[in-house]
XYZ file of C-alpha atoms in Angstrom:
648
model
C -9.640 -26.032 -16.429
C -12.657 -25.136 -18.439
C -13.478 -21.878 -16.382
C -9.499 -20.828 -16.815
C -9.856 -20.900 -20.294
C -13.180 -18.996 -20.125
C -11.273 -16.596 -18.172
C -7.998 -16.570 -20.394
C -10.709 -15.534 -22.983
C -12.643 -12.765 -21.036
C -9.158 -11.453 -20.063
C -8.130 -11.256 -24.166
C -11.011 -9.529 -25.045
C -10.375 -6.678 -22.128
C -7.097 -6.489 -23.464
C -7.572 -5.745 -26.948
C -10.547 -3.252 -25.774
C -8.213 -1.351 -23.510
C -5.568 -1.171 -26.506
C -7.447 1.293 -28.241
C -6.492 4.988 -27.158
C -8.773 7.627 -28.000
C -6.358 10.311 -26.265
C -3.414 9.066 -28.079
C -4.747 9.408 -30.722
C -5.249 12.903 -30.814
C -1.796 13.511 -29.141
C -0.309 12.148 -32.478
C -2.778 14.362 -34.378
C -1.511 17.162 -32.730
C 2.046 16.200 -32.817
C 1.559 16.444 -36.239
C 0.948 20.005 -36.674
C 2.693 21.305 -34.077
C 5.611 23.114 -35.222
C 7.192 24.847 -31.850
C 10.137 22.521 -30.789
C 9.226 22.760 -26.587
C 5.400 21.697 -27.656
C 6.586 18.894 -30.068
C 8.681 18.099 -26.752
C 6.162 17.757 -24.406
C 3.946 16.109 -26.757
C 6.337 13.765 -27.487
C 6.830 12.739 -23.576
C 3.392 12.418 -22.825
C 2.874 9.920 -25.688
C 6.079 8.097 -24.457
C 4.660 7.615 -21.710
C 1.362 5.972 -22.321
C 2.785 4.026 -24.630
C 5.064 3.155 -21.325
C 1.746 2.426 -19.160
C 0.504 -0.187 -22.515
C 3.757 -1.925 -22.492
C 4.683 -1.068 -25.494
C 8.320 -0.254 -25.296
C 9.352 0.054 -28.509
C 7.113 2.901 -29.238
C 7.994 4.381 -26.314
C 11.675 4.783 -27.041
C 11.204 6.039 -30.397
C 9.693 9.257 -29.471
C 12.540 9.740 -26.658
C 14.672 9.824 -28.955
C 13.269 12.341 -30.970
C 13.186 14.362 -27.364
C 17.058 14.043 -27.437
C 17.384 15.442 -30.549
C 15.070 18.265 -29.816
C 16.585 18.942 -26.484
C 19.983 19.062 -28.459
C 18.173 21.631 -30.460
C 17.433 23.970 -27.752
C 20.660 23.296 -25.607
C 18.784 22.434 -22.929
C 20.706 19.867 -20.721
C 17.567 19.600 -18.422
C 15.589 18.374 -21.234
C 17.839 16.496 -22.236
C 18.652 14.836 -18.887
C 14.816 13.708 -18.427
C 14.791 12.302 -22.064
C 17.681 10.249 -20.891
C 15.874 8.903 -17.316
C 12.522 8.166 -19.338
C 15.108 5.561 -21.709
C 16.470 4.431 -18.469
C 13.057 3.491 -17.265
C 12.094 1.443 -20.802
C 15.785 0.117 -20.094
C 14.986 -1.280 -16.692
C 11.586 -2.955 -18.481
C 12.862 -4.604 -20.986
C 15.679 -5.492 -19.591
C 18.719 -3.705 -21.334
C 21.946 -3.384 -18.870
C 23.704 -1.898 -21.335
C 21.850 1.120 -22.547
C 20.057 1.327 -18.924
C 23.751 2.315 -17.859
C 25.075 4.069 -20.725
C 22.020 6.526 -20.509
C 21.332 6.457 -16.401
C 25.065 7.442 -16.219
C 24.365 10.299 -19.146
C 21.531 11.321 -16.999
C 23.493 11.584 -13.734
C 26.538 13.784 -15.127
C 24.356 16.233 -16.567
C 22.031 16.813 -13.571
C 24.721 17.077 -11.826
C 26.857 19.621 -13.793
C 23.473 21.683 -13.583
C 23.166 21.028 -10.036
C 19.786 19.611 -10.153
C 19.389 17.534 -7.076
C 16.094 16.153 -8.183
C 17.580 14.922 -11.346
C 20.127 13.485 -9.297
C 18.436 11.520 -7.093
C 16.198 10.266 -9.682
C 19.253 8.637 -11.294
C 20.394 7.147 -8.030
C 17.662 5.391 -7.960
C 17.327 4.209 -11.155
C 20.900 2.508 -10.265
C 19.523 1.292 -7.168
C 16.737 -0.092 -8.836
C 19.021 -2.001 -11.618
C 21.227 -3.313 -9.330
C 18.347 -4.936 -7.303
C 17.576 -6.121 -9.776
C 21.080 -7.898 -10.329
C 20.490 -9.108 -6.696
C 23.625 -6.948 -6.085
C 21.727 -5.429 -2.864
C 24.967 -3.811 -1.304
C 24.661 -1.168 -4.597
C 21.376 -1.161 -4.239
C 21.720 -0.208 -0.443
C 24.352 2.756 -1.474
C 22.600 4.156 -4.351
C 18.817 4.215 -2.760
C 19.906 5.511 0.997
C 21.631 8.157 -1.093
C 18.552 9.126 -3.519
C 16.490 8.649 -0.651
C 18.803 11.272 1.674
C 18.381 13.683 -1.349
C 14.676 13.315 -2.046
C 13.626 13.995 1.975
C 16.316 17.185 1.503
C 14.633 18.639 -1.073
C 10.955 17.703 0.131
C 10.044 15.831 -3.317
C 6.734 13.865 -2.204
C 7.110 11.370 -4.903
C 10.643 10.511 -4.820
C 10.561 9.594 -1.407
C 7.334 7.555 -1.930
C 9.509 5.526 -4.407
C 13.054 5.875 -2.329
C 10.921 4.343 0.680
C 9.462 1.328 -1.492
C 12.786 0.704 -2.944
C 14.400 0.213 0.152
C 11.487 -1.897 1.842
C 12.298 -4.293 -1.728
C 15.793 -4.567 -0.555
C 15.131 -5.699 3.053
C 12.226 -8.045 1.567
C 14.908 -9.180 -0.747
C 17.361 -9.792 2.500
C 14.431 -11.703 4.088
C 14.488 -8.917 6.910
C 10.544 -8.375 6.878
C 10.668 -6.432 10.102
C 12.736 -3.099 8.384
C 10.994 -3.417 5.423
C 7.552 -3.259 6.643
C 8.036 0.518 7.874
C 9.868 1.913 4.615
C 6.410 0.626 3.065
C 4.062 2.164 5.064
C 6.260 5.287 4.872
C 5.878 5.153 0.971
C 2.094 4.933 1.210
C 2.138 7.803 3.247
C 4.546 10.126 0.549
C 1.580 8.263 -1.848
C -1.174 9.869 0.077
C 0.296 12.854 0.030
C 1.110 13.107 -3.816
C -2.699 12.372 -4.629
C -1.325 10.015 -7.173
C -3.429 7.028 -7.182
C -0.505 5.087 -9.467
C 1.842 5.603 -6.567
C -0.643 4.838 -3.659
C -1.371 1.625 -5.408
C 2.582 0.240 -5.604
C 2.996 1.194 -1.928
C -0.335 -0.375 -0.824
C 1.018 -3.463 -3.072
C 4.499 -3.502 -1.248
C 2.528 -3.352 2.142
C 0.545 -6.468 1.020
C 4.153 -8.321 0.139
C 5.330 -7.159 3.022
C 2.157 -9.057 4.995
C 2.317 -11.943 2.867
C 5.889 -12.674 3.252
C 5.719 -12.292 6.803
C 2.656 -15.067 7.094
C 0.912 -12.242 7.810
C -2.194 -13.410 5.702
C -5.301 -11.624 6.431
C -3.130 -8.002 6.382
C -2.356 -9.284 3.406
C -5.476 -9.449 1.515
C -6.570 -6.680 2.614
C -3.945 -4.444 0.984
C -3.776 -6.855 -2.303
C -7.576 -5.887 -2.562
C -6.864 -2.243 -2.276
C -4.120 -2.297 -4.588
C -5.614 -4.044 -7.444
C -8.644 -1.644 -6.772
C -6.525 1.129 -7.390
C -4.619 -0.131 -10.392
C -8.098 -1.345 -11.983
C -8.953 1.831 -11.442
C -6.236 3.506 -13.356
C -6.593 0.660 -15.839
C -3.143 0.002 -15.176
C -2.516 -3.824 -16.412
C 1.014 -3.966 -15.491
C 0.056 -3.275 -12.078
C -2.848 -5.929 -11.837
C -0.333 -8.269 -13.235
C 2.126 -7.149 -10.644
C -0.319 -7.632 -7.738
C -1.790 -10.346 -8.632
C 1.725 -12.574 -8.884
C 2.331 -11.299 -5.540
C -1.563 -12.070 -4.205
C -1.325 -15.796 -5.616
C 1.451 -16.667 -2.662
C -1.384 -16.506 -0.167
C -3.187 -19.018 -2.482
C -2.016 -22.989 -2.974
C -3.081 -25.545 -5.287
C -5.758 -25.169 -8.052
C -6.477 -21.722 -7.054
C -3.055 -20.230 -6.602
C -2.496 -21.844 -10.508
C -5.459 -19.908 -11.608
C -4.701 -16.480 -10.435
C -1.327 -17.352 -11.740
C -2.195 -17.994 -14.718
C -4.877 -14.718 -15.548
C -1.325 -12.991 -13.955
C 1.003 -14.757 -16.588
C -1.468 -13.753 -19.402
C -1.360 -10.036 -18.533
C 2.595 -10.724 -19.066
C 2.406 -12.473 -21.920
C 0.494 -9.366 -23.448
C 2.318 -7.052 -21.651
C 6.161 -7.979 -21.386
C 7.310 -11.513 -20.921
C 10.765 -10.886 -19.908
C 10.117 -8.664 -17.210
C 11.318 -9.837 -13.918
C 8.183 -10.106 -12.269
C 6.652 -12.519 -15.130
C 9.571 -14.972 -14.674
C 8.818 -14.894 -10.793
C 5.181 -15.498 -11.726
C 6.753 -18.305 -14.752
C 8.889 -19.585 -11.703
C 5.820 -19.812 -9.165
C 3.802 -21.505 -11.656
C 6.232 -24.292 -11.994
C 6.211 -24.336 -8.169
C 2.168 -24.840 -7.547
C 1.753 -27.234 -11.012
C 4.563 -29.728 -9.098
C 3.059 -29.223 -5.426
C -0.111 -30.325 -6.888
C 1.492 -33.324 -8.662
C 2.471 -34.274 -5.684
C -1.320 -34.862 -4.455
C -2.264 -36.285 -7.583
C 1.275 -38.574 -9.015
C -0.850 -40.205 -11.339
C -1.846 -36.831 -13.395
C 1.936 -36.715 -14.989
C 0.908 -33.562 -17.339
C 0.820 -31.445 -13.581
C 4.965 -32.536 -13.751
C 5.171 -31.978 -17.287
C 3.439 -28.308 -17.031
C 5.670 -27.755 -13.422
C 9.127 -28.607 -16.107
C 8.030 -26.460 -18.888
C 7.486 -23.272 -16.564
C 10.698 -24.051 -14.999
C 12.669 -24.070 -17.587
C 10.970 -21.098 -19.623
C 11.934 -19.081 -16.291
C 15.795 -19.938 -16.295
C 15.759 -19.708 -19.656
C 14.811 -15.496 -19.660
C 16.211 -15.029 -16.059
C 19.470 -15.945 -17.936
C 19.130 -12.460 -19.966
C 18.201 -10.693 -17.240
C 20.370 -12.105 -14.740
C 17.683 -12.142 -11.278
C 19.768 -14.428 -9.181
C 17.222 -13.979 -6.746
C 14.702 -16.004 -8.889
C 17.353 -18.312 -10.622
C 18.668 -20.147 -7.495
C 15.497 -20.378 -6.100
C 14.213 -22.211 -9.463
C 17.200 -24.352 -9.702
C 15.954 -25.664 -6.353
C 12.436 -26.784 -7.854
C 13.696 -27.952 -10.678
C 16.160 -30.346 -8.895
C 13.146 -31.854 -7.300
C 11.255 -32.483 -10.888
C 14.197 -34.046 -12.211
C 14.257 -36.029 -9.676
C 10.412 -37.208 -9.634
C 11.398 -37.803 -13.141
C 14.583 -40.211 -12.349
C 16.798 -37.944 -13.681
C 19.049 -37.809 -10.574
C 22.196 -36.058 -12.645
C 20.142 -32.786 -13.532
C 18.769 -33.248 -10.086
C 22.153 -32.732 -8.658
C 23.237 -30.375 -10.615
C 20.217 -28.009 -10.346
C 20.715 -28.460 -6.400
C 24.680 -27.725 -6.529
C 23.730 -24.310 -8.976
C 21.421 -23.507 -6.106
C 23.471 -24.093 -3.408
C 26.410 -21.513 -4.998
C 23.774 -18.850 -5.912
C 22.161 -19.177 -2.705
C 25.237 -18.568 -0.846
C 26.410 -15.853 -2.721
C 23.796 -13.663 -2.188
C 22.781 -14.081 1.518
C 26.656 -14.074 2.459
C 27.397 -12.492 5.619
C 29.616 -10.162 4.023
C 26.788 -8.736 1.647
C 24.392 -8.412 5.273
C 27.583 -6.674 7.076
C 27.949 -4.002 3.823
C 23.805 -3.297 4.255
C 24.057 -3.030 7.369
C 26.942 -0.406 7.304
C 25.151 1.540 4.486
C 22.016 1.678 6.809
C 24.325 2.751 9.906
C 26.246 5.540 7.915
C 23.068 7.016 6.292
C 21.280 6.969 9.802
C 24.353 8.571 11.663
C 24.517 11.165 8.682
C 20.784 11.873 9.077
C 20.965 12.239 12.198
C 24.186 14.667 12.703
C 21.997 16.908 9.967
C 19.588 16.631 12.417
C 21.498 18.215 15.153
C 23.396 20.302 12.997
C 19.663 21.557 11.971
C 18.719 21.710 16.062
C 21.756 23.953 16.604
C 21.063 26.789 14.405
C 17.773 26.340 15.158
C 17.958 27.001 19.248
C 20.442 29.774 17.963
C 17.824 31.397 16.341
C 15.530 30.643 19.012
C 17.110 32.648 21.736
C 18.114 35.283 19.574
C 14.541 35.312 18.906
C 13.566 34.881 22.657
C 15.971 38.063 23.240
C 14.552 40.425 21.010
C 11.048 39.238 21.824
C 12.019 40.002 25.587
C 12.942 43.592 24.953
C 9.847 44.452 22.606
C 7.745 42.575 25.857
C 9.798 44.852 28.151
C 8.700 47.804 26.836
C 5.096 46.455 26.061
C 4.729 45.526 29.689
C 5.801 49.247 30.850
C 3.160 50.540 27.825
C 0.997 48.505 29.028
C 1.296 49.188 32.777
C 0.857 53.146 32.240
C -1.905 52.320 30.167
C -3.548 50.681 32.414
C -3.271 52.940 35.163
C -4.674 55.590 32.800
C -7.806 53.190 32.297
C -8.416 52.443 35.785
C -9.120 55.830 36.218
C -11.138 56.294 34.018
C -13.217 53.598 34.592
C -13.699 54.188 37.864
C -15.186 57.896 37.024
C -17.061 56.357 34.161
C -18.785 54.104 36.507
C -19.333 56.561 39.097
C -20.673 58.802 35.927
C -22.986 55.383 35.271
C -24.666 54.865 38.740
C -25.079 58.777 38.927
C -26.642 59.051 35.594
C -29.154 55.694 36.485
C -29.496 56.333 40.059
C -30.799 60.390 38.489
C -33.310 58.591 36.194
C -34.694 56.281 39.119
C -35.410 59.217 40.791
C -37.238 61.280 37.663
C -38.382 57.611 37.291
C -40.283 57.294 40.852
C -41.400 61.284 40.964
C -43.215 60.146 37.921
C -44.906 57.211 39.397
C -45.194 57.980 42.943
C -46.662 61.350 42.742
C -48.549 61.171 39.534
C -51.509 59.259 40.889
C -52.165 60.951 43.837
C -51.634 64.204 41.806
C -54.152 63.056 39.476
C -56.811 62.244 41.724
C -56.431 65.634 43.514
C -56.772 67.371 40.216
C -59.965 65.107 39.383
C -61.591 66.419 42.418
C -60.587 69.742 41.925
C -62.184 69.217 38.335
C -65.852 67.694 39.621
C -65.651 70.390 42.273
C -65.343 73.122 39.521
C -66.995 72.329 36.774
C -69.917 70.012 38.555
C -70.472 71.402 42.135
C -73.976 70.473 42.091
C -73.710 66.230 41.607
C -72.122 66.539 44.885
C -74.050 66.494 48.049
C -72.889 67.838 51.325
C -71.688 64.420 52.493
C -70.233 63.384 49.449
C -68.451 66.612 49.246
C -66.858 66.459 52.884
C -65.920 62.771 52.126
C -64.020 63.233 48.988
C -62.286 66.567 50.652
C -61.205 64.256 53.816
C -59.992 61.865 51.298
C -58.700 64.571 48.861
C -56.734 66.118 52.109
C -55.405 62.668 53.094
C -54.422 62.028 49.993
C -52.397 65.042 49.451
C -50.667 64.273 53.042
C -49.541 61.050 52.129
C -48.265 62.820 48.810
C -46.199 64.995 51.312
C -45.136 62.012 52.869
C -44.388 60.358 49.356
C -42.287 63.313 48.244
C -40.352 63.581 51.947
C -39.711 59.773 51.439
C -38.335 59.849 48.000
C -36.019 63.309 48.345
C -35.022 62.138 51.465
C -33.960 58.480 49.226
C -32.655 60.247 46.475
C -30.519 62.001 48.588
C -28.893 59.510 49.942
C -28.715 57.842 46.171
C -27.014 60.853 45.298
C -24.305 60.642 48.317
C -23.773 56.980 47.916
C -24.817 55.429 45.012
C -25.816 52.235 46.720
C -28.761 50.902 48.766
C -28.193 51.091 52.623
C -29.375 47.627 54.434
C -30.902 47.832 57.833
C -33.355 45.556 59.582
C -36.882 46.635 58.756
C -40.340 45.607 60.172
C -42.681 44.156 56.976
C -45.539 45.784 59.402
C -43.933 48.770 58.839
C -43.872 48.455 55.168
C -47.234 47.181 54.696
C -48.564 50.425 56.544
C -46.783 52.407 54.261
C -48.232 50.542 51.312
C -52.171 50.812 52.931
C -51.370 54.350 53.601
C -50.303 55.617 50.396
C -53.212 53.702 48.030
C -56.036 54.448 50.726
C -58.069 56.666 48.145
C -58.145 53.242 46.232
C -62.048 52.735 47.915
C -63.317 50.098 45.059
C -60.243 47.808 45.914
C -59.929 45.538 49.109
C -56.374 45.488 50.263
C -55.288 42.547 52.494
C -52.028 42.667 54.403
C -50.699 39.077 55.991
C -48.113 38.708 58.085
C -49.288 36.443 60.876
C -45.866 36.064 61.737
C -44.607 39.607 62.449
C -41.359 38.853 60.122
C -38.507 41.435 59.951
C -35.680 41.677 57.305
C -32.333 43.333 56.219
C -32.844 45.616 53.173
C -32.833 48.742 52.012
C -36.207 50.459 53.383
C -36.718 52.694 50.262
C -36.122 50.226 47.671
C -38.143 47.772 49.141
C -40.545 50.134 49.272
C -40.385 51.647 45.776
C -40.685 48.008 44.745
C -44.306 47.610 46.721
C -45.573 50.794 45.696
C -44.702 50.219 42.201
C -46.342 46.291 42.193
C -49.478 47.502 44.254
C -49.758 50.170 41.201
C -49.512 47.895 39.028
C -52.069 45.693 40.243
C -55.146 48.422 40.997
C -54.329 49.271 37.044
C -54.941 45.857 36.383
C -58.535 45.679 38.395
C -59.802 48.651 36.725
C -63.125 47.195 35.539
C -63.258 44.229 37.599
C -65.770 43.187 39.998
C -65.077 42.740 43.635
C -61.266 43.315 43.453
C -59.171 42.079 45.811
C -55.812 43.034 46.436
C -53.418 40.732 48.886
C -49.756 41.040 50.305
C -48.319 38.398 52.111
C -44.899 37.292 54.486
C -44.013 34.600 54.942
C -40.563 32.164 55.458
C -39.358 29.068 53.742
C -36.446 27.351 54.245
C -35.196 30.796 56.219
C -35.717 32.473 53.562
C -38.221 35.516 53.342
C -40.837 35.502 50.927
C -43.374 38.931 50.086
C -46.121 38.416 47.419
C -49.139 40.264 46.029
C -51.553 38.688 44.365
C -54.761 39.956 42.507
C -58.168 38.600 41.457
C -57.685 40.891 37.642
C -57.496 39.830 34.297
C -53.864 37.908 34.026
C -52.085 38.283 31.241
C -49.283 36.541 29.244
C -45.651 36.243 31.245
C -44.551 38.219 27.999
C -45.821 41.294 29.215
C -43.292 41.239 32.435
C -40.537 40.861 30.064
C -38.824 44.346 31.664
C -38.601 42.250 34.868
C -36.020 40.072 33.319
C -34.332 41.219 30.242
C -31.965 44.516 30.757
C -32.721 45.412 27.203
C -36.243 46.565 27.659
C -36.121 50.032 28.331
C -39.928 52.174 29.221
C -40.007 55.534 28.395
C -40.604 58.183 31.610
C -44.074 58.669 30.411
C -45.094 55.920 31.101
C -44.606 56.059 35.272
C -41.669 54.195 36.990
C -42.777 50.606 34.965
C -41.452 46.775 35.637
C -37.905 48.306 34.177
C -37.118 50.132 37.539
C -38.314 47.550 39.600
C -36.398 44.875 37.970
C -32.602 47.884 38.481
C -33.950 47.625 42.117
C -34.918 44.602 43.037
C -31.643 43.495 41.779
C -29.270 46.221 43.762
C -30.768 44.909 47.000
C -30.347 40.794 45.527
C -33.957 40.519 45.240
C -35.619 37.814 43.074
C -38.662 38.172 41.048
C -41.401 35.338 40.288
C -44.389 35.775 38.214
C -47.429 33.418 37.809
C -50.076 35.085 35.501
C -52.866 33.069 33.854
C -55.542 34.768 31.769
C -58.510 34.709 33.478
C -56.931 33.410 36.574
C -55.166 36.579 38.232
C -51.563 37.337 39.196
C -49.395 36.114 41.725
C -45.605 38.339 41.937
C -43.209 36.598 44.449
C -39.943 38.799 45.907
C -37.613 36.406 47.478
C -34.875 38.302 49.735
């Protein structure tokens, strides 16, 4: 009991910390100076209402009725109405039937006569609210399904976070735990939505009563922890106290008393009467006797059990919670009787009996029940009603969209007649513009370098005659006259393919001897006398391809590869075929330099382009080697030489 009171005392001290307001404060300062009746309105409200959130009630109501004189003022029956639900509210705190009526009823005429369905359904449920709290749950049934209907209607997020919670209270009130349990978890998700952190906390508490009332402990705790998080975290003490009456039912003995009890001293501070304090007043009384009945010889645990008791009929008298009366009547017939005081006894157990029976009549079940039937069937015949027009407007919709497709589709079809044509001569306008600068392409490379060499002679001939001997001079004209042969040949062989290029704009397959091709390739670089050229084809291999690409190709890799030997000693240049897997394989491979694989980027990437100047280059091999479905491997190491692999 020692650590309670050290509690009770750390519990004061946050109290009276929390009491002071900084921001109130300055809202009265303002108030003050402000001479504009909508700002002294407003001001006014918003220092209502944490005056609301402290619990203190009194001060509350003063400044809403200075709102109802100012909304008198400036004829404004909105104001006015909202002045009147914020009184309703303190009402339903305190607890004053009276006034709560007289002003909810004030409230509900004038939103109405305005036609303001929000202010409406606010007062519906401020009835259902006070009559749950009468335990007159058929009222409460008609009043919340009806705020509730409103509140989805006009999409208000936080009046159906409330309308759901209110109506999961009135099944937990009918003991129906299994229809309540979804009305809360529909509240926390309106809560979510809202961003209110007030809100989520109630509906993550009425989730956690919800659990705990069903047995459904370890749920339970979970959401009791969240909630008080939340309301701790809004510094809302009303709230904690609210949660943590609830959270003690999971608890027994010594440690349901002491949550209890730091619950019933939030109350004490904050409002005694309300009707959650007597439940907690009412509990208390419940876990001091349980735990006299462990310990009979510790009589104070009775004594403590009878003075809660009694302190909880005593206020649930004012407010009239039948709920909570009957069910104390029942505990206290069992302490009068530990106490052999078997008259009270009886009586307290014949009070409970009539209460008890009253409220969980049949009759009062049957009138729920119909309430819940008639709202569902009305929701539901909106719903079709709202499924109607809306297929209506769907197929007038899927009419006019038909028509406009209609004449899309017949656009479109023209259209794309008109486009096939013209992509068909823009491709033919394509292949004839690359297929003309292959053939520029190869003039420039084919012929150049036997031009060149014919010009060098004619050069040392001219300007040199006498560094040539008579034998040296006959063997460079026999290779100077070969040369330009197989320069005739070169030219016949590429007009004669370009040609054909021109006429058909594809390659022409046809089964080809590699001999063949490799005499071509010996033939045309046979002024090359500082290079050894070795041709392999030990198997006499033939293929399907187009002769003059294929040959292009080979001219254009064996050129590549005497530039690469220039300055190399003992070059060696080799060609071989060969088959894998049926597959046939050509490659050349040199004895030069190497290089990086960067520099036979044109091989692979259709970006790189290589200007005319510079002969037919790895860009035109790559265009043909892929028209005939030939693939390209390179293996180049510095130092090491380079091996280029056609697979076809």
């Amino acid at each position: 009991m020692k650590k309670i009171t050290i509690c009770f005392l750390l519990f004061s001290l946050t109290l009276i910390c929390n009491a002071q307001n900084p921001e109130l404060d300055s809202l009265k300062l303002v108030l003050q100076s402000t001479k504009n009746a909508e700002d002294k309105y407003e001001l006014n409200a918003k220092i209502s209402k944490i005056h609301f959130k402290n619990s203190e009630l009194d001060a509350a109501e003063g400044y809403l009725y200075e709102n109802i004189k100012i909304a008198n003022q400036l004829k404004s029956q909105e104001k006015l109405g909202t002045a009147y639900q914020s009184l309703v509210l303190i009402f339903i705190r305190k607890p004053d039937e009276k006034k709560l009526l007289e002003y909810n009823k004030k409230a509900y005429d004038l939103f109405t006569k305005i036609k303001d369905q929000k202010g409406i359904a606010k007062s519906l449920l401020h009835y259902s609210i006070h009559y749950q709290n009468k335990s007159n749950y058929t009222l409460q049934a008609k009043y919340g399904f009806k705020s509730l209907e409103i509140s989805k209607k006009i999409q208000d997020t936080l009046l159906c976070e409330v309308n759901n919670r209110n109506i999961a209270m009135l099944y937990l009130d009918q003991k129906d735990y299994k229809k309540a349990l979804p009305f809360a978890f529909e509240s926390l998700k309106y809560a979510k939505l809202s961003g209110n952190r007030l809100k989520i906390a109630h509906s993550l508490a009425s989730i956690a009563e919800t659990y705990s009332l069903m047995n459904k402990n370890t749920e339970s705790e979970k959401y009791f922890k969240l909630a008080y998080a939340e309301y701790e975290a809004e510094n809302d003490d009303f709230g904690k106290a609210s949660v943590l009456t609830n959270w003690a039912n999971l608890l027994n003995g010594e440690k349901e008393i002491e949550m209890r009890l730091k619950a019933q001293q939030f109350w004490d501070f904050i409002d005694g009467e309300n009707i959650m304090a007597v439940n907690n007043m009412g509990s208390l009384g419940k876990a001091y006797y349980y735990l006299y009945t462990q310990n009979k010889s510790d009589k104070n645990l009775l004594k403590q059990a009878e003075n809660y008791l009694n302190r909880s009929i005593e206020i649930t008298k004012k407010t009239g919670n039948l709920v909570n009366y009957f069910d104390v009547q029942n505990m206290l017939s069992k302490v009068n009787a530990e106490n052999n005081n078997f008259k009270d006894a009886y009586l307290n157990l014949l009070s409970y009996k009539t209460i008890h029976d009253s409220i969980y009549t049949q009759d009062n079940r049957n009138n729920i029940a119909k309430l819940e039937v008639a709202n569902t069937l009305k929701l539901k015949n909106k719903e079709i009603e709202l499924h109607e027009k809306q297929n209506l407007i769907y197929l007038l919709g899927l009419l006019f969209l038909g028509c406009v497709g209609g004449l899309l589709l017949y656009q479109n079809y023209n259209r794309k007649k008109t486009n096939e044509k013209l992509q068909l001569l823009n491709a033919e306008l394509d292949e004839a513009n690359k297929t003309k600068t292959r053939f520029f392409s190869i003039l420039n490379h084919d012929l150049r370098s036997p031009v060149t060499n014919l010009i060098h002679f004619l050069h040392l001939q001219k300007d040199n005659p006498d560094l040539l001997d008579e034998e040296s001079k006959q063997r460079l004209e026999n290779k100077t006259i070969l040369g330009a042969e197989n320069l005739l040949t070169s030219m016949e062989d590429i007009l004669l393919w370009s040609k054909g290029q021109m006429e058909h704009f594809k390659p022409q397959p046809k089964t080809i001897s590699i001999s063949s091709i490799f005499d071509d390739t010996k033939a045309h670089f046979s002024s090359e006398e500082n290079i050894q050229f070795k041709f392999e084809n030990p198997n006499n291999l033939s293929l399907v391809t187009d002769e003059n690409y294929l040959k292009t190709i080979i001219r254009n890799l064996t050129g590549n590869a005497v530039k690469a030997l220039v300055n190399v000693q003992n070059p060696i240049i080799t060609w071989k075929a060969f088959q894998e897997n049926g597959t046939t394989f050509l490659s050349i491979s040199d004895n030069g330099p190497g290089t990086t694989l960067d520099k036979f980027k044109a091989l692979y990437d259709d970006k790189e382009v290589v200007g005319i100047k510079t002969g037919l280059g790895l860009h035109l091999i790559r265009d043909l080697a892929k028209a005939i479905n030939c693939e390209i491997k390179v293996d180049s190491k510095v130092n090491e030489g380079t091996t280029i692999t056609l697979k076809l």
